[in-house]
Tab-separated table of C-alpha atoms in Angstrom:
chain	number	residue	atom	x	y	z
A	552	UNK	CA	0.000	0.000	0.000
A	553	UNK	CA	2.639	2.636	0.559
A	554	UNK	CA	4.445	2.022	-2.062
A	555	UNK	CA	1.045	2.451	-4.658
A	556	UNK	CA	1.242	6.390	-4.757
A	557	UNK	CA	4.953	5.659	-6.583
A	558	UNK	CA	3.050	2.620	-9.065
A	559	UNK	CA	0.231	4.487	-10.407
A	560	UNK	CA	2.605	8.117	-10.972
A	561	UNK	CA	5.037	5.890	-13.009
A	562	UNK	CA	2.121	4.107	-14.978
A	563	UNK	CA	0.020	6.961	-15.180
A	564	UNK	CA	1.864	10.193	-15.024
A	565	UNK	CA	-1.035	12.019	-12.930
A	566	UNK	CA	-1.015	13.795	-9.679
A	567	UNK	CA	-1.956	12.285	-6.656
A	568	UNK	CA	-3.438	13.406	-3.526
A	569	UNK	CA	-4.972	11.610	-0.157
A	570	UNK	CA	-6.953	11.810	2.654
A	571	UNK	CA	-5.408	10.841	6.014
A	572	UNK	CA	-7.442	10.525	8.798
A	573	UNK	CA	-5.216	9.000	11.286
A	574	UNK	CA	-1.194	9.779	11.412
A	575	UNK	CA	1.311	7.838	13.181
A	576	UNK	CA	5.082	8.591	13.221
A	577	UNK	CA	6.402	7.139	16.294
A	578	UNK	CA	8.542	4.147	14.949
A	579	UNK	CA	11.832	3.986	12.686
A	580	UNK	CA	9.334	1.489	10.595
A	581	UNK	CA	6.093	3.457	10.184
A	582	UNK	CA	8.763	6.249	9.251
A	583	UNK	CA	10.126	4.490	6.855
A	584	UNK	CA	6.860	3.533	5.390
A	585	UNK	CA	4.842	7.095	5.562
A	586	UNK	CA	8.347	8.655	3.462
A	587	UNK	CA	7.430	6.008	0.686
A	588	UNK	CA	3.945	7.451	0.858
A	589	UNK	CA	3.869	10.731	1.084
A	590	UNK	CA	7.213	11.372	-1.176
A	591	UNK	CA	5.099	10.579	-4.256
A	592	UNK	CA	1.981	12.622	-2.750
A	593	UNK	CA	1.165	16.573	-4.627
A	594	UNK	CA	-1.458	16.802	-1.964
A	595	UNK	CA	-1.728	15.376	1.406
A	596	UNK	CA	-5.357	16.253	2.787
A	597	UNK	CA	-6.272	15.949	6.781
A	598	UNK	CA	-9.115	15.289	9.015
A	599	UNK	CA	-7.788	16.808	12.189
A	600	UNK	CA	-5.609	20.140	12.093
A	601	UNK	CA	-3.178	19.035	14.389
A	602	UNK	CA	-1.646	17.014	12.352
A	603	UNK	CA	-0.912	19.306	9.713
A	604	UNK	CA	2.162	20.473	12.112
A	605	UNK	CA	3.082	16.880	13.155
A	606	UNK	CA	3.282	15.791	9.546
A	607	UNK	CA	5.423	18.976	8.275
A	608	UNK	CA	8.197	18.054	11.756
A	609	UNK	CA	8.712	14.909	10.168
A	610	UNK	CA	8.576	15.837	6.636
A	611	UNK	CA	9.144	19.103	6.000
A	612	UNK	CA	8.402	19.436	2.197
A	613	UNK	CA	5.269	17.519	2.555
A	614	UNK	CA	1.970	20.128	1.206
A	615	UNK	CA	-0.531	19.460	3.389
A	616	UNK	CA	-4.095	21.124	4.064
A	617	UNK	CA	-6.493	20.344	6.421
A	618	UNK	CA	-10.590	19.706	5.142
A	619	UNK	CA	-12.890	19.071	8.035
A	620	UNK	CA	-14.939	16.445	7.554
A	621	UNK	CA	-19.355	16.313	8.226
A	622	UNK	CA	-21.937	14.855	10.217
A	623	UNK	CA	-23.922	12.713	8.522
A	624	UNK	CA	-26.683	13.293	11.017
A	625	UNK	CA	-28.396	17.017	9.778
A	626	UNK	CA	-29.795	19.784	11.191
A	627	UNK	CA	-33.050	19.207	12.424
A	628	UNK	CA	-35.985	20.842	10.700
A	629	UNK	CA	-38.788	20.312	13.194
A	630	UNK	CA	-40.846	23.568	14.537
A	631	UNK	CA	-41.203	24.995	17.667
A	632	UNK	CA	-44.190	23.424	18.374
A	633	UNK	CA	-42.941	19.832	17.487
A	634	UNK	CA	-40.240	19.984	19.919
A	635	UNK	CA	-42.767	20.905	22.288
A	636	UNK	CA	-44.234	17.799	21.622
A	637	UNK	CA	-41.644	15.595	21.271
A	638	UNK	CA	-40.703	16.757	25.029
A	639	UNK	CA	-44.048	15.718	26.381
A	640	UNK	CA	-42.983	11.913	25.258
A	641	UNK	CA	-40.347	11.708	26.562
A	642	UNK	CA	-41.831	13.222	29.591
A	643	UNK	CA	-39.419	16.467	29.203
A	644	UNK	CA	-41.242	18.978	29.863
A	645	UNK	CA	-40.506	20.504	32.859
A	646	UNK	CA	-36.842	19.643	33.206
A	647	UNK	CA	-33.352	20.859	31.909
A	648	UNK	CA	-32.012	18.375	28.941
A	649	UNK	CA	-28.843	17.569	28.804
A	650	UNK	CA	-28.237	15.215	25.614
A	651	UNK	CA	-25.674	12.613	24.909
A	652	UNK	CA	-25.336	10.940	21.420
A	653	UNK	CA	-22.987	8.687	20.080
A	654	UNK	CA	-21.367	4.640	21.074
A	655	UNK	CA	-21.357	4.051	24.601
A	656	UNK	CA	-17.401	3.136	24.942
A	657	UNK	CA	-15.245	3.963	27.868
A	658	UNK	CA	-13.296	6.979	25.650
A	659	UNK	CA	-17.003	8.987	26.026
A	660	UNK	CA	-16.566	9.923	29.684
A	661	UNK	CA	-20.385	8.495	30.238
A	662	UNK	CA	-19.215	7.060	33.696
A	663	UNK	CA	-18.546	10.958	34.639
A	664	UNK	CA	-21.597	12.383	33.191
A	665	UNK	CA	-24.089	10.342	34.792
A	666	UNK	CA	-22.286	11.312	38.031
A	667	UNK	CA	-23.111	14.901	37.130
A	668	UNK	CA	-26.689	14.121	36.491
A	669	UNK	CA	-26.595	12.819	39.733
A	670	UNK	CA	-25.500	16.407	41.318
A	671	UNK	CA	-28.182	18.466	39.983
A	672	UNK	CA	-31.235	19.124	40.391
A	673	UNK	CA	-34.382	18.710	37.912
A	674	UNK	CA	-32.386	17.739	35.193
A	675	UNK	CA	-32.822	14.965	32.948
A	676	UNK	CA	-30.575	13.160	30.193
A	677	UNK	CA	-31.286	12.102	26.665
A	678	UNK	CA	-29.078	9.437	26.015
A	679	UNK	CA	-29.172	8.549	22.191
A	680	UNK	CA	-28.196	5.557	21.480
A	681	UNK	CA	-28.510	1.973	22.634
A	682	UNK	CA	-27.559	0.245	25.816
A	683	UNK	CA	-26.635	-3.475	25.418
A	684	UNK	CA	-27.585	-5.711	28.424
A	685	UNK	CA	-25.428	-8.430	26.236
A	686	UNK	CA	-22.499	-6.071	26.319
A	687	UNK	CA	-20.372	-6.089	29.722
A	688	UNK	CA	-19.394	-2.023	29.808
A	689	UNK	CA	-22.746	-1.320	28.627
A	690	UNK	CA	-24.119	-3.263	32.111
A	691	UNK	CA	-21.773	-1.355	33.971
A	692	UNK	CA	-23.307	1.976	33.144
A	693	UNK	CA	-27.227	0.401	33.716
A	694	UNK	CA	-25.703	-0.293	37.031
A	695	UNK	CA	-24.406	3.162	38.025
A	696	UNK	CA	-27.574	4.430	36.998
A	697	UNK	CA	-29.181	2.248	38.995
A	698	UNK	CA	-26.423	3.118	42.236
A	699	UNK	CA	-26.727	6.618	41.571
A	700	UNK	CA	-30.540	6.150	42.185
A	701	UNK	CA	-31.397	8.689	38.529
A	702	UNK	CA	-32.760	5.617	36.520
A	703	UNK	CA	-35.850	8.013	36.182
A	704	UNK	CA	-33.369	10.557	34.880
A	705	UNK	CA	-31.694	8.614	32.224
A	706	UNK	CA	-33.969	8.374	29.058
A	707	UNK	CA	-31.979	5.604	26.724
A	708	UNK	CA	-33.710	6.405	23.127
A	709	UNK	CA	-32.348	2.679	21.779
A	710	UNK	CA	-31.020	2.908	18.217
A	711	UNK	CA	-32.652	5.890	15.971
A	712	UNK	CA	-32.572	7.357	12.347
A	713	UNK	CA	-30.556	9.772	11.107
A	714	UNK	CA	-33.522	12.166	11.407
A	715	UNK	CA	-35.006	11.705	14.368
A	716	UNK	CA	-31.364	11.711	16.170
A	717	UNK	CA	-31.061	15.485	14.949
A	718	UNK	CA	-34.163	15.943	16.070
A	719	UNK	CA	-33.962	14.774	20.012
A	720	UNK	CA	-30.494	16.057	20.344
A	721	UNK	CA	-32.328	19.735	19.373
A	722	UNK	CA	-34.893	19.734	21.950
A	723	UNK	CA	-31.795	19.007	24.833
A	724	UNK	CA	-30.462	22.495	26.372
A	725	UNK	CA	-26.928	21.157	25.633
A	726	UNK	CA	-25.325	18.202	24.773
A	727	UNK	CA	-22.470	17.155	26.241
A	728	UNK	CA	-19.454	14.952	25.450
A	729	UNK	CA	-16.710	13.867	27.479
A	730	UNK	CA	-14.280	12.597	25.610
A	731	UNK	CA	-11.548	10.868	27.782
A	732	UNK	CA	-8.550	12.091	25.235
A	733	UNK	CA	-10.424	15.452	24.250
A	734	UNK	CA	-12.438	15.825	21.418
A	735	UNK	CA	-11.077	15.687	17.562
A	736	UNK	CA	-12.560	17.591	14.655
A	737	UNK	CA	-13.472	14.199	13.086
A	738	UNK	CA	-15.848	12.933	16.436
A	739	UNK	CA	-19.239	12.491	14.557
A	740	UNK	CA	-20.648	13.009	17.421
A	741	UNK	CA	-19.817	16.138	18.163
A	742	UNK	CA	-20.562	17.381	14.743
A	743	UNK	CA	-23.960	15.697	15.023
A	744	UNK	CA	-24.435	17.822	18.117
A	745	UNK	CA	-22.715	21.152	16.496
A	746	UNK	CA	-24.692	21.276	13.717
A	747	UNK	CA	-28.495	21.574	16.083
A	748	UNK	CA	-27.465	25.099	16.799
A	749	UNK	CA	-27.094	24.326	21.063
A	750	UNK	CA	-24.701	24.720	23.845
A	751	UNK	CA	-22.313	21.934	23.674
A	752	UNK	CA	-19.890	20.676	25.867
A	753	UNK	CA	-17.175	19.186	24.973
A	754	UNK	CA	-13.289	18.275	26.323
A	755	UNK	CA	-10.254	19.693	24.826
A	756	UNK	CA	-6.209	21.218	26.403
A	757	UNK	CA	-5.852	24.773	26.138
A	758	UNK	CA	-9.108	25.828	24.116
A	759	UNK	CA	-11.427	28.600	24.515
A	760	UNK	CA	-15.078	28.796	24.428
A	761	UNK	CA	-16.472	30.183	21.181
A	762	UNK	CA	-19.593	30.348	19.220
A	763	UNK	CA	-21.575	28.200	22.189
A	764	UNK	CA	-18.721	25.407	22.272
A	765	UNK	CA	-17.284	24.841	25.738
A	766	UNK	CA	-14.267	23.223	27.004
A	767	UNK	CA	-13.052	21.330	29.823
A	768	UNK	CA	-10.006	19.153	30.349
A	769	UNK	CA	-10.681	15.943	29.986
A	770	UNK	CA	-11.644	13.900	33.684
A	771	UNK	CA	-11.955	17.439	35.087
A	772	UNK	CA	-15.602	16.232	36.791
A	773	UNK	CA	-15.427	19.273	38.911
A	774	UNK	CA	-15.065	21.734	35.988
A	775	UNK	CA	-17.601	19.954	34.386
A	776	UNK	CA	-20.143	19.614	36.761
A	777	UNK	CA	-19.072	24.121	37.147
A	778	UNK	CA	-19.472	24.556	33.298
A	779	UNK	CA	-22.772	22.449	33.125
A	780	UNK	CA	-24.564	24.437	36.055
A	781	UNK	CA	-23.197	27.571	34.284
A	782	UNK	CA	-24.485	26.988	30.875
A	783	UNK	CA	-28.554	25.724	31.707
A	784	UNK	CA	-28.573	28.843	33.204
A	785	UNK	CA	-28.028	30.524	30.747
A	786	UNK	CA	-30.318	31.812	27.758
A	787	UNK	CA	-28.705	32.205	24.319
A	788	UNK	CA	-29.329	31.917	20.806
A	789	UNK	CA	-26.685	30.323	18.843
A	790	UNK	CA	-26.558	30.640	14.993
A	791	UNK	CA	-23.760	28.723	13.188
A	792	UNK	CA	-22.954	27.055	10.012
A	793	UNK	CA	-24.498	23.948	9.222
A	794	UNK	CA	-21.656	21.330	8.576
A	795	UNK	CA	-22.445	19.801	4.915
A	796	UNK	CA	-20.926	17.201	2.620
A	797	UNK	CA	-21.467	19.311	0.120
A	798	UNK	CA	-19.667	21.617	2.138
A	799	UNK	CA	-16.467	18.808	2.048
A	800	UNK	CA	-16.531	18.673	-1.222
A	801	UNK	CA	-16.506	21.742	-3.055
A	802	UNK	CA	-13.141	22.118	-0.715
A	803	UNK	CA	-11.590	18.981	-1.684
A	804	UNK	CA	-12.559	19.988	-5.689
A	805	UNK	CA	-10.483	23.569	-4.617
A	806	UNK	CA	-7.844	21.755	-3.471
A	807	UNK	CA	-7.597	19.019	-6.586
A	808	UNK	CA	-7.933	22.553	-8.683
A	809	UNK	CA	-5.065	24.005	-6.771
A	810	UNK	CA	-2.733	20.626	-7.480
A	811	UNK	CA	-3.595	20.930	-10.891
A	812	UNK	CA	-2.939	24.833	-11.263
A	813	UNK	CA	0.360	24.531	-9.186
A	814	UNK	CA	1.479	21.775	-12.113
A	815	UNK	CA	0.484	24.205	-14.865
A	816	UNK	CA	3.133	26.903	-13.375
A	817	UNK	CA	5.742	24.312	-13.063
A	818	UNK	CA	5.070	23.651	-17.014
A	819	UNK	CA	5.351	26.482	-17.851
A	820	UNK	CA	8.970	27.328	-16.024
């Protein structure tokens, strides 16, 4: 595989470009093998920032740009009045929702959050998503639900559709997500979450609050438990972007358009 890039260039003659979405470097090996890779690479295209800075350290001529990739869950187009309605069956109506989407696995941080809906008062959680009483971490959360005496508390949708999960996580008063190891710009979840236009919690190092995203360091309960109170008390209305694949694309077409451009100046030198 990482020696492709250099088989199709010499039996083609085109430019290449790719998408990584994870990046390694921490072995003489995987070094070895990411040089073969990227040498023969016009483009190299990101899903997380961060590793536009760790992949220029270890090779410096490498052109790389980061494209952020979508949610495939949308932005919910139910009224007012639906929401209303969709909080009376789930029995929501006269609580604080605090919404959780995405796999139950022990990177989420769900351990910490139910001990947070434990702390406050009249305040429910929407978890969406699917418990598995087949699945041994999965019966480890029913039972701290069940120890922290808030199984009346803990709504567990089961598995939904696309639609209706943008839906329920809209009529929540924030969602929050706990990563473990800080959230990355490729979590689905978070985009899911992003994209409904509400508060959103979320764990990161050294980041500020902006646009209705807040931060805490990861296992920071305390800070968590602070930020939550702070935020349901709070009113605001938050207007942002909806994240598209549409969106994705017309970037990744820009950047194929700038490869191609750059190789037309070459020519021409």
């Amino acid at each position: 595989m990482n020696i492709l890039p250099n088989k199709i260039k010499k039996e083609i003659n085109c430019k290449i470009s790719a998408t990584i979405h994870e990046y390694e470097c921490f072995t003489l090996k995987r070094k070895i093998r990411n040089y073969l890779n990227f040498k023969n690479l016009d483009k190299i295209i990101v899903a997380e920032e961060e590793f536009i800075g760790r992949i220029k350290k270890d090779f410096k001529k490498a052109d790389v740009r980061y494209i952020e990739i979508s949610s495939n869950i949308p932005r919910s187009k139910i009224t007012k009045e639906e929401r209303e309605v969709l909080k009376e069956k789930y029995k929501l109506n006269n609580s604080k929702v605090i919404s959780f989407f995405g796999f139950a696995l022990p990177s989420k941080g769900i351990e910490q959050l139910l001990r947070i809906i434990s702390k406050l008062d009249d305040v429910k959680l929407l978890f969406i998503n699917e418990l598995d009483k087949n699945n041994e971490y999965h019966m480890s959360l029913l039972k701290l639900i069940k120890d922290l005496n808030i199984e009346e508390r803990v709504i567990i949708t089961g598995f939904l559709e696309e639609k209706d999960v943008s839906d329920m996580i809209s009529i929540s008063d924030v969602a929050i997500l706990p990563f473990t190891d800080g959230v990355k710009s490729r979590n689905g979840s978070f985009l899911a979450s992003y994209n409904q236009n509400i508060p959103v919690i979320t764990t990161a190092f050294d980041r500020n609050d902006e646009n209705g995203i807040y931060y805490v360091e990861p296992k920071d309960e305390e800070k968590l438990l602070e930020k939550t109170k702070k935020v349901l008390n709070e009113k605001q209305e938050i207007i942002r972007k909806e994240l598209t694949w549409e969106l994705v694309c017309k970037k990744y077409i820009e950047s194929f358009e700038e490869v191609m451009k750059n190789d037309g100046e070459n020519n021409k030198k």
